[in-house]
Amino acid sequence: MREIAERAQVTKMTVSRALRTPAKVAPETLRRIRLAMEELNFVPNQVALSLTERGSRIVPVIVPSLASSIFSDFIEELSRSLDFAGFTPVVGCSSFDVTFEEKLLVKYLGWQPRGVVLTGASHTPETRALCQRAGLAVVQTWSLPDDPFDIAVGFSNFDAMRKMVASLRDWGYRRIGFGYVDAVRNDRTADRRAGWLAALQAAGDTPLDTRTQGAAFGTPGGAEILRGILRRHPDTDAIAFGSDVLAVGAVLECRRMGLRVPEDIAITGFGDMGLASIISPTLTTVRLPVRELGRVCAETLVGRMENTYHGPARVDLGFEIVRRESA
Amino acid sequence: MREIAERAQVTKMTVSRALRTPAKVAPETLRRIRLAMEELNFVPNQVALSLTERGSRIVPVIVPSLASSIFSDFIEELSRSLDFAGFTPVVGCSSFDVTFEEKLLVKYLGWQPRGVVLTGASHTPETRALCQRAGLAVVQTWSLPDDPFDIAVGFSNFDAMRKMVASLRDWGYRRIGFGYVDAVRNDRTADRRAGWLAALQAAGDTPLDTRTQGAAFGTPGGAEILRGILRRHPDTDAIAFGSDVLAVGAVLECRRMGLRVPEDIAITGFGDMGLASIISPTLTTVRLPVRELGRVCAETLVGRMENTYHGPARVDLGFEIVRRESA
DNA sequence: CTGAAAGCGCTTACAG
DNA sequence: CTGAAAGCGCTTACAG
């Protein structure tokens, strides 16, 4: 910046103004400064800026996993929007572990962010305290907690799974299992499971807890869940999965086992990732407003950081049941 | 830090030393400082640190896409290793566009990184100039350019595809197509195509350029490529895809079209993502050392940034042809 | 419309 | 083993 100033024959103060408040700089001076900037390929030092402004434009985004097109679409849209608003998203992966999430947050706090995006509603108490102490704008997403840290932008995991299971009953399935991603303190899974339970109870069924099973996130996990439930309950006629990735694994495992989907067993997913409508049979699933979620999260967080957000503390973006061939 | 200093009754200089060179601080003083740090939940300000050190511990990583488990595994491992070494990876997605990659790099340069990870060998001339001017340590990965910017950690896309196509010939296939991801100046695709060409020429075949086709990255792209090639050349008996994602899309499209794989047409992928061994038929593909690539990229870059790397400018991590059911 | 001074939170380099 | 001074590249707040 000093170089620019010398070249344009002004002080660096004026260069600074040319960047922030060009209206307050004489047109001729501005021209000289801009020319110098071009010639020297000037890129303002964000580090120094962050120090003077007592807060950086880095925005930590912590997600449980990257290995699902649904999260990558979400992150892509979120990043694009944050980027557009002049922020630098830094994506961290907690691997579905709230303790690790806390560690990541502590690390990111060293970069003096003014806002952060967190997935889900369950976090360690320290995570909450950390956010508060740092005076952070927080957007929790992918869920709709009753008492968000700050703002929640998501959808109801409970309602979505309840509606899916109720639909399965409407379509004639009677012995419906639930397959989920193993993780301690995962509110999204807990809510979906509660939705499964509620739908069956509402229908007068007595849900067997042994008809649910978890596994590590990934397609092999889906196969494992399928085998586990069928071993305990060979009469199961449908499994509602808490994730498309698991459901795809299960569909493929069915083929390997010689089970017809949906004739022998119906399979449903959660998320509506690209593969869901391409796999055979195509997957009945819950469509999530993934890209909209990314965009709204970004806009809301930016609004909070700049004190221009005056919307509600909970923003419900809804979901949609998509019936295809697998159920 | 001032608070810590007051609480421990020393100057912030001593606090700084307690952090960087604890051996030079009296044990009793150190104890007091550490206690104060715990009580105040001290997180050092990375922004200030970056300013004094004239370079931050942020490491931009630019990849073409996040929407493939192969890239997410790579990023996960790379991030973990960089994290472990005290750096903060910032992942940016270029969408297979070298001009956008350059824009991202300019933006990241504002954060004063000392090193960067770039995917592939083709970049804009400005990207190269930018890296040089900033004196950046650069690791180019996923490819092995003859003249890397700095260090390349990857594998030979040419050899991998040549070997896959040669294998297809060995297995009896004779009219072999090539399916790729559309992108301008994508050296990995160009190398793979050249490998396809070389393998067919070596076998005395005259490769038809009309037997290749590109599409946008994604499973639907694979279906599109399959249809395109079969429309032009109904006699095609195998298609070697430049990506597992495309190959999976093609396999699923075959099922929809009533084509048997590999009896009617063989399909091969590139990458060996998780789904490749789960889909039915399981996918014959090129296994890439994805996690090792992530780890070695991180170690090499860290070594370069700290001037402790004395290895070669090109690190070849190899590949492996994995034959499964689809060919 | 432009500039001189002080400060953001840390470290390097020098004294003691 | 500990401290006082100066500086990293920028901005805010005040003068002119």
Tab-separated table of N, CA and C in Angstrom, chain A residues 38-167:
chain	number	residue	atom	x	y	z
A	38	GLU	N	-3.505	-1.085	-10.334
A	38	GLU	CA	-3.498	-2.024	-11.455
A	38	GLU	C	-2.075	-2.438	-11.787
A	39	GLU	N	-1.229	-1.425	-11.887
A	39	GLU	CA	0.153	-1.694	-12.286
A	39	GLU	C	0.868	-2.607	-11.299
A	40	LEU	N	0.575	-2.417	-10.026
A	40	LEU	CA	1.274	-3.201	-9.012
A	40	LEU	C	0.499	-4.460	-8.597
A	41	ASN	N	-0.641	-4.713	-9.262
A	41	ASN	CA	-1.455	-5.881	-8.923
A	41	ASN	C	-1.741	-5.944	-7.430
A	42	PHE	N	-2.250	-4.844	-6.930
A	42	PHE	CA	-2.450	-4.723	-5.491
A	42	PHE	C	-3.581	-5.617	-4.976
A	43	VAL	N	-3.280	-6.407	-3.955
A	43	VAL	CA	-4.298	-7.189	-3.247
A	43	VAL	C	-4.247	-6.743	-1.792
A	44	PRO	N	-5.321	-6.117	-1.295
A	44	PRO	CA	-5.280	-5.609	0.075
A	44	PRO	C	-4.981	-6.723	1.076
A	45	ASN	N	-4.224	-6.426	2.080
A	45	ASN	CA	-3.857	-7.393	3.100
A	45	ASN	C	-5.009	-7.593	4.083
A	46	GLN	N	-5.696	-8.715	3.939
A	46	GLN	CA	-6.851	-9.020	4.787
A	46	GLN	C	-6.443	-9.194	6.241
A	47	VAL	N	-5.206	-9.608	6.442
A	47	VAL	CA	-4.738	-9.847	7.802
A	47	VAL	C	-4.682	-8.529	8.573
A	48	ALA	N	-4.062	-7.523	7.948
A	48	ALA	CA	-3.977	-6.217	8.604
A	48	ALA	C	-5.368	-5.628	8.786
A	49	LEU	N	-6.199	-5.771	7.760
A	49	LEU	CA	-7.560	-5.263	7.830
A	49	LEU	C	-8.290	-5.881	9.022
A	50	SER	N	-8.125	-7.189	9.177
A	50	SER	CA	-8.814	-7.888	10.258
A	50	SER	C	-8.347	-7.398	11.621
A	51	LEU	N	-7.068	-7.046	11.673
A	51	LEU	CA	-6.534	-6.600	12.956
A	51	LEU	C	-7.110	-5.238	13.324
A	52	THR	N	-7.133	-4.311	12.384
A	52	THR	CA	-7.671	-2.985	12.692
A	52	THR	C	-9.169	-3.045	12.930
A	53	GLU	N	-9.832	-3.863	12.182
A	53	GLU	CA	-11.289	-3.930	12.347
A	53	GLU	C	-11.702	-4.799	13.522
A	54	ARG	N	-10.748	-5.381	14.207
A	54	ARG	CA	-11.027	-6.228	15.360
A	54	ARG	C	-12.051	-7.307	15.032
A	55	GLY	N	-11.739	-8.050	14.023
A	55	GLY	CA	-12.644	-9.110	13.583
A	55	GLY	C	-12.369	-9.339	12.114
A	56	SER	N	-12.322	-10.594	11.693
A	56	SER	CA	-11.979	-10.876	10.307
A	56	SER	C	-13.211	-11.215	9.485
A	57	ARG	N	-12.998	-11.344	8.203
A	57	ARG	CA	-14.089	-11.720	7.314
A	57	ARG	C	-14.048	-13.215	7.024
A	58	ILE	N	-13.379	-13.931	7.921
A	58	ILE	CA	-13.382	-15.380	7.800
A	58	ILE	C	-14.644	-15.918	8.461
A	59	VAL	N	-15.299	-16.851	7.806
A	59	VAL	CA	-16.505	-17.444	8.376
A	59	VAL	C	-16.349	-18.961	8.466
A	60	PRO	N	-16.111	-19.482	9.660
A	60	PRO	CA	-16.036	-20.929	9.829
A	60	PRO	C	-17.401	-21.570	9.584
A	61	VAL	N	-17.374	-22.674	8.859
A	61	VAL	CA	-18.591	-23.446	8.592
A	61	VAL	C	-18.263	-24.879	8.998
A	62	ILE	N	-18.949	-25.394	10.009
A	62	ILE	CA	-18.636	-26.753	10.441
A	62	ILE	C	-19.767	-27.698	10.063
A	63	VAL	N	-19.436	-28.676	9.237
A	63	VAL	CA	-20.409	-29.676	8.789
A	63	VAL	C	-19.952	-31.047	9.277
A	64	PRO	N	-20.876	-32.008	9.364
A	64	PRO	CA	-20.470	-33.322	9.871
A	64	PRO	C	-19.635	-34.114	8.882
A	65	SER	N	-19.843	-33.893	7.596
A	65	SER	CA	-19.181	-34.720	6.588
A	65	SER	C	-19.179	-34.005	5.256
A	66	LEU	N	-18.201	-34.322	4.438
A	66	LEU	CA	-18.186	-33.753	3.082
A	66	LEU	C	-18.631	-34.799	2.074
A	67	ALA	N	-18.615	-36.057	2.520
A	67	ALA	CA	-18.777	-37.183	1.596
A	67	ALA	C	-20.223	-37.459	1.228
A	68	SER	N	-20.942	-36.458	0.863
A	68	SER	CA	-22.310	-36.647	0.397
A	68	SER	C	-22.605	-35.474	-0.503
A	69	SER	N	-23.165	-35.770	-1.673
A	69	SER	CA	-23.371	-34.687	-2.613
A	69	SER	C	-24.314	-33.650	-2.025
A	70	ILE	N	-25.102	-34.082	-1.034
A	70	ILE	CA	-26.036	-33.154	-0.446
A	70	ILE	C	-25.307	-32.094	0.372
A	71	PHE	N	-24.287	-32.500	1.103
A	71	PHE	CA	-23.514	-31.522	1.853
A	71	PHE	C	-22.648	-30.691	0.922
A	72	SER	N	-22.133	-31.315	-0.116
A	72	SER	CA	-21.268	-30.526	-0.995
A	72	SER	C	-22.081	-29.496	-1.766
A	73	ASP	N	-23.303	-29.832	-2.136
A	73	ASP	CA	-24.151	-28.833	-2.788
A	73	ASP	C	-24.450	-27.690	-1.829
A	74	PHE	N	-24.748	-28.058	-0.597
A	74	PHE	CA	-25.041	-27.053	0.428
A	74	PHE	C	-23.843	-26.121	0.610
A	75	ILE	N	-22.673	-26.734	0.757
A	75	ILE	CA	-21.449	-25.955	0.984
A	75	ILE	C	-21.122	-25.090	-0.219
A	76	GLU	N	-21.326	-25.639	-1.396
A	76	GLU	CA	-21.034	-24.886	-2.613
A	76	GLU	C	-21.874	-23.609	-2.660
A	77	GLU	N	-23.153	-23.757	-2.392
A	77	GLU	CA	-24.050	-22.603	-2.458
A	77	GLU	C	-23.745	-21.611	-1.336
A	78	LEU	N	-23.523	-22.142	-0.147
A	78	LEU	CA	-23.204	-21.311	1.016
A	78	LEU	C	-21.923	-20.525	0.751
A	79	SER	N	-20.915	-21.220	0.234
A	79	SER	CA	-19.623	-20.580	-0.043
A	79	SER	C	-19.776	-19.493	-1.079
A	80	ARG	N	-20.501	-19.827	-2.125
A	80	ARG	CA	-20.693	-18.854	-3.200
A	80	ARG	C	-21.312	-17.574	-2.626
A	81	SER	N	-22.341	-17.727	-1.820
A	81	SER	CA	-23.036	-16.558	-1.284
A	81	SER	C	-22.160	-15.771	-0.311
A	82	LEU	N	-21.423	-16.476	0.540
A	82	LEU	CA	-20.558	-15.781	1.501
A	82	LEU	C	-19.458	-15.046	0.747
A	83	ASP	N	-18.913	-15.722	-0.222
A	83	ASP	CA	-17.903	-15.162	-1.094
A	83	ASP	C	-18.388	-13.868	-1.728
A	84	PHE	N	-19.573	-13.941	-2.264
A	84	PHE	CA	-20.175	-12.799	-2.953
A	84	PHE	C	-20.288	-11.603	-2.011
A	85	ALA	N	-20.532	-11.892	-0.726
A	85	ALA	CA	-20.687	-10.825	0.256
A	85	ALA	C	-19.334	-10.378	0.814
A	86	GLY	N	-18.252	-10.922	0.249
A	86	GLY	CA	-16.928	-10.476	0.667
A	86	GLY	C	-16.318	-11.262	1.818
A	87	PHE	N	-16.914	-12.386	2.169
A	87	PHE	CA	-16.375	-13.194	3.260
A	87	PHE	C	-15.603	-14.394	2.716
A	88	THR	N	-14.800	-14.993	3.563
A	88	THR	CA	-14.049	-16.184	3.183
A	88	THR	C	-14.494	-17.359	4.041
A	89	PRO	N	-15.318	-18.243	3.474
A	89	PRO	CA	-15.767	-19.403	4.246
A	89	PRO	C	-14.621	-20.380	4.448
A	90	VAL	N	-14.536	-20.935	5.655
A	90	VAL	CA	-13.549	-21.965	5.957
A	90	VAL	C	-14.327	-23.182	6.452
A	91	VAL	N	-14.348	-24.218	5.625
A	91	VAL	CA	-15.171	-25.374	5.942
A	91	VAL	C	-14.394	-26.396	6.764
A	92	GLY	N	-14.955	-26.774	7.875
A	92	GLY	CA	-14.356	-27.798	8.718
A	92	GLY	C	-15.292	-28.981	8.829
A	93	CYS	N	-14.718	-30.151	9.021
A	93	CYS	CA	-15.504	-31.372	9.034
A	93	CYS	C	-15.409	-32.016	10.415
A	94	SER	N	-16.535	-32.139	11.094
A	94	SER	CA	-16.518	-32.636	12.477
A	94	SER	C	-16.619	-34.152	12.563
A	95	SER	N	-16.875	-34.816	11.447
A	95	SER	CA	-17.076	-36.263	11.437
A	95	SER	C	-18.153	-36.692	12.438
A	96	PHE	N	-19.216	-35.929	12.524
A	96	PHE	CA	-20.351	-36.247	13.404
A	96	PHE	C	-19.944	-36.302	14.881
A	97	ASP	N	-18.919	-35.570	15.274
A	97	ASP	CA	-18.416	-35.630	16.645
A	97	ASP	C	-18.450	-34.222	17.265
A	98	VAL	N	-19.343	-33.997	18.219
A	98	VAL	CA	-19.501	-32.654	18.778
A	98	VAL	C	-18.279	-32.181	19.568
A	99	THR	N	-17.507	-33.114	20.094
A	99	THR	CA	-16.292	-32.733	20.816
A	99	THR	C	-15.236	-32.225	19.839
A	100	PHE	N	-15.172	-32.914	18.710
A	100	PHE	CA	-14.225	-32.461	17.687
A	100	PHE	C	-14.684	-31.126	17.105
A	101	GLU	N	-15.977	-30.976	16.983
A	101	GLU	CA	-16.529	-29.711	16.505
A	101	GLU	C	-16.069	-28.566	17.401
A	102	GLU	N	-16.095	-28.806	18.714
A	102	GLU	CA	-15.665	-27.784	19.664
A	102	GLU	C	-14.188	-27.439	19.453
A	103	LYS	N	-13.374	-28.471	19.259
A	103	LYS	CA	-11.940	-28.241	19.025
A	103	LYS	C	-11.719	-27.400	17.781
A	104	LEU	N	-12.467	-27.741	16.732
A	104	LEU	CA	-12.354	-26.973	15.493
A	104	LEU	C	-12.731	-25.510	15.736
A	105	LEU	N	-13.811	-25.322	16.476
A	105	LEU	CA	-14.290	-23.967	16.731
A	105	LEU	C	-13.227	-23.153	17.468
A	106	VAL	N	-12.624	-23.757	18.481
A	106	VAL	CA	-11.577	-23.070	19.249
A	106	VAL	C	-10.470	-22.617	18.301
A	107	LYS	N	-10.074	-23.535	17.441
A	107	LYS	CA	-9.027	-23.203	16.485
A	107	LYS	C	-9.444	-22.027	15.593
A	108	TYR	N	-10.656	-22.101	15.075
A	108	TYR	CA	-11.133	-21.059	14.172
A	108	TYR	C	-11.269	-19.713	14.883
A	109	LEU	N	-11.584	-19.770	16.171
A	109	LEU	CA	-11.743	-18.532	16.936
A	109	LEU	C	-10.468	-17.697	16.910
A	110	GLY	N	-9.328	-18.347	16.762
A	110	GLY	CA	-8.063	-17.630	16.654
A	110	GLY	C	-8.029	-16.695	15.453
A	111	TRP	N	-8.876	-16.975	14.477
A	111	TRP	CA	-8.941	-16.129	13.289
A	111	TRP	C	-9.919	-14.981	13.449
A	112	GLN	N	-10.454	-14.807	14.639
A	112	GLN	CA	-11.326	-13.675	14.971
A	112	GLN	C	-12.522	-13.531	14.045
A	113	PRO	N	-13.263	-14.615	13.841
A	113	PRO	CA	-14.444	-14.493	12.984
A	113	PRO	C	-15.531	-13.698	13.698
A	114	ARG	N	-16.456	-13.166	12.929
A	114	ARG	CA	-17.588	-12.459	13.529
A	114	ARG	C	-18.864	-13.277	13.447
A	115	GLY	N	-18.751	-14.400	12.740
A	115	GLY	CA	-19.923	-15.248	12.619
A	115	GLY	C	-19.502	-16.646	12.255
A	116	VAL	N	-20.405	-17.602	12.482
A	116	VAL	CA	-20.067	-18.993	12.244
A	116	VAL	C	-21.334	-19.760	11.861
A	117	VAL	N	-21.174	-20.792	11.037
A	117	VAL	CA	-22.299	-21.659	10.681
A	117	VAL	C	-22.053	-23.031	11.294
A	118	LEU	N	-23.009	-23.507	12.060
A	118	LEU	CA	-22.909	-24.806	12.720
A	118	LEU	C	-24.027	-25.712	12.226
A	119	THR	N	-23.716	-27.005	12.057
A	119	THR	CA	-24.745	-27.946	11.629
A	119	THR	C	-25.440	-28.540	12.846
A	120	GLY	N	-26.759	-28.527	12.822
A	120	GLY	CA	-27.522	-29.171	13.873
A	120	GLY	C	-27.699	-28.356	15.137
A	121	ALA	N	-28.358	-28.957	16.102
A	121	ALA	CA	-28.714	-28.261	17.324
A	121	ALA	C	-27.920	-28.751	18.525
A	122	SER	N	-27.338	-29.946	18.467
A	122	SER	CA	-26.582	-30.471	19.610
A	122	SER	C	-25.126	-30.076	19.509
A	123	HIS	N	-24.639	-29.471	20.549
A	123	HIS	CA	-23.238	-29.097	20.611
A	123	HIS	C	-22.818	-29.223	22.061
A	124	THR	N	-21.536	-29.185	22.328
A	124	THR	CA	-21.110	-29.255	23.725
A	124	THR	C	-21.475	-27.938	24.402
A	125	PRO	N	-21.639	-27.953	25.719
A	125	PRO	CA	-21.930	-26.708	26.438
A	125	PRO	C	-20.820	-25.671	26.195
A	126	GLU	N	-19.577	-26.147	26.083
A	126	GLU	CA	-18.452	-25.237	25.850
A	126	GLU	C	-18.606	-24.529	24.507
A	127	THR	N	-19.107	-25.256	23.509
A	127	THR	CA	-19.305	-24.641	22.202
A	127	THR	C	-20.240	-23.453	22.332
A	128	ARG	N	-21.330	-23.655	23.063
A	128	ARG	CA	-22.281	-22.561	23.242
A	128	ARG	C	-21.629	-21.384	23.969
A	129	ALA	N	-20.903	-21.713	25.050
A	129	ALA	CA	-20.242	-20.669	25.839
A	129	ALA	C	-19.236	-19.896	24.991
A	130	LEU	N	-18.489	-20.617	24.200
A	130	LEU	CA	-17.476	-20.022	23.326
A	130	LEU	C	-18.113	-19.020	22.358
A	131	CYS	N	-19.219	-19.436	21.749
A	131	CYS	CA	-19.901	-18.569	20.795
A	131	CYS	C	-20.375	-17.290	21.487
A	132	GLN	N	-20.917	-17.478	22.702
A	132	GLN	CA	-21.434	-16.327	23.418
A	132	GLN	C	-20.312	-15.378	23.826
A	133	ARG	N	-19.258	-15.948	24.407
A	133	ARG	CA	-18.147	-15.124	24.878
A	133	ARG	C	-17.540	-14.326	23.739
A	134	ALA	N	-17.449	-14.970	22.568
A	134	ALA	CA	-16.833	-14.295	21.429
A	134	ALA	C	-17.809	-13.325	20.756
A	135	GLY	N	-19.058	-13.294	21.248
A	135	GLY	CA	-20.043	-12.391	20.652
A	135	GLY	C	-20.315	-12.699	19.195
A	136	LEU	N	-20.277	-13.986	18.879
A	136	LEU	CA	-20.411	-14.435	17.497
A	136	LEU	C	-21.864	-14.425	17.002
A	137	ALA	N	-22.033	-14.049	15.749
A	137	ALA	CA	-23.303	-14.312	15.090
A	137	ALA	C	-23.265	-15.794	14.730
A	138	VAL	N	-24.329	-16.531	15.044
A	138	VAL	CA	-24.335	-17.971	14.791
A	138	VAL	C	-25.558	-18.356	13.988
A	139	VAL	N	-25.357	-19.113	12.936
A	139	VAL	CA	-26.492	-19.728	12.249
A	139	VAL	C	-26.362	-21.230	12.418
A	140	GLN	N	-27.356	-21.825	13.045
A	140	GLN	CA	-27.413	-23.283	13.130
A	140	GLN	C	-28.315	-23.733	12.001
A	141	THR	N	-27.887	-24.779	11.316
A	141	THR	CA	-28.681	-25.181	10.166
A	141	THR	C	-28.936	-26.676	10.142
A	142	TRP	N	-29.816	-27.083	9.211
A	142	TRP	CA	-30.095	-28.496	9.013
A	142	TRP	C	-30.984	-29.035	10.132
A	143	SER	N	-31.590	-28.138	10.877
A	143	SER	CA	-32.403	-28.517	12.030
A	143	SER	C	-33.063	-27.242	12.566
A	144	LEU	N	-34.021	-27.393	13.462
A	144	LEU	CA	-34.715	-26.205	13.970
A	144	LEU	C	-34.877	-26.256	15.482
A	145	PRO	N	-33.799	-26.037	16.236
A	145	PRO	CA	-33.872	-26.135	17.695
A	145	PRO	C	-34.858	-25.130	18.294
A	146	ASP	N	-35.436	-25.491	19.448
A	146	ASP	CA	-36.362	-24.588	20.134
A	146	ASP	C	-35.641	-23.348	20.624
A	147	ASP	N	-34.404	-23.551	21.094
A	147	ASP	CA	-33.648	-22.414	21.629
A	147	ASP	C	-32.315	-22.279	20.893
A	148	PRO	N	-32.354	-21.746	19.678
A	148	PRO	CA	-31.096	-21.610	18.932
A	148	PRO	C	-30.115	-20.714	19.679
A	149	PHE	N	-28.816	-20.942	19.424
A	149	PHE	CA	-27.787	-20.063	19.989
A	149	PHE	C	-28.114	-18.633	19.585
A	150	ASP	N	-28.514	-18.497	18.335
A	150	ASP	CA	-28.724	-17.164	17.772
A	150	ASP	C	-29.855	-17.293	16.746
A	151	ILE	N	-29.523	-17.747	15.535
A	151	ILE	CA	-30.540	-17.948	14.506
A	151	ILE	C	-30.448	-19.388	14.002
A	152	ALA	N	-31.575	-19.992	13.702
A	152	ALA	CA	-31.581	-21.317	13.088
A	152	ALA	C	-32.248	-21.220	11.721
A	153	VAL	N	-31.620	-21.808	10.731
A	153	VAL	CA	-32.174	-21.859	9.377
A	153	VAL	C	-32.212	-23.326	8.999
A	154	GLY	N	-33.383	-23.921	8.935
A	154	GLY	CA	-33.410	-25.348	8.651
A	154	GLY	C	-34.778	-25.872	8.292
A	155	PHE	N	-35.040	-27.072	8.752
A	155	PHE	CA	-36.310	-27.734	8.481
A	155	PHE	C	-36.543	-28.677	9.645
A	156	SER	N	-37.759	-29.209	9.754
A	156	SER	CA	-38.056	-30.093	10.871
A	156	SER	C	-37.732	-31.545	10.519
A	157	ASN	N	-36.695	-32.071	11.124
A	157	ASN	CA	-36.336	-33.468	10.902
A	157	ASN	C	-37.429	-34.391	11.421
A	158	PHE	N	-38.043	-33.982	12.512
A	158	PHE	CA	-39.139	-34.759	13.099
A	158	PHE	C	-40.313	-34.857	12.119
A	159	ASP	N	-40.778	-33.718	11.666
A	159	ASP	CA	-41.916	-33.712	10.736
A	159	ASP	C	-41.606	-34.472	9.453
A	160	ALA	N	-40.392	-34.301	8.951
A	160	ALA	CA	-40.039	-34.928	7.679
A	160	ALA	C	-40.109	-36.449	7.801
A	161	MET	N	-39.501	-36.988	8.864
A	161	MET	CA	-39.513	-38.439	8.995
A	161	MET	C	-40.912	-38.940	9.356
A	162	ARG	N	-41.625	-38.177	10.170
A	162	ARG	CA	-42.988	-38.596	10.512
A	162	ARG	C	-43.846	-38.695	9.249
A	163	LYS	N	-43.697	-37.693	8.401
A	163	LYS	CA	-44.498	-37.683	7.188
A	163	LYS	C	-44.092	-38.827	6.255
A	164	MET	N	-42.791	-39.106	6.182
A	164	MET	CA	-42.331	-40.205	5.334
A	164	MET	C	-42.889	-41.533	5.826
A	165	VAL	N	-42.817	-41.750	7.120
A	165	VAL	CA	-43.302	-43.021	7.674
A	165	VAL	C	-44.825	-43.112	7.555
A	166	ALA	N	-45.510	-41.996	7.772
A	166	ALA	CA	-46.964	-41.988	7.598
A	166	ALA	C	-47.302	-42.326	6.140
A	167	SER	N	-46.510	-41.794	5.210
A	167	SER	CA	-46.744	-42.087	3.797
A	167	SER	C	-46.549	-43.574	3.522
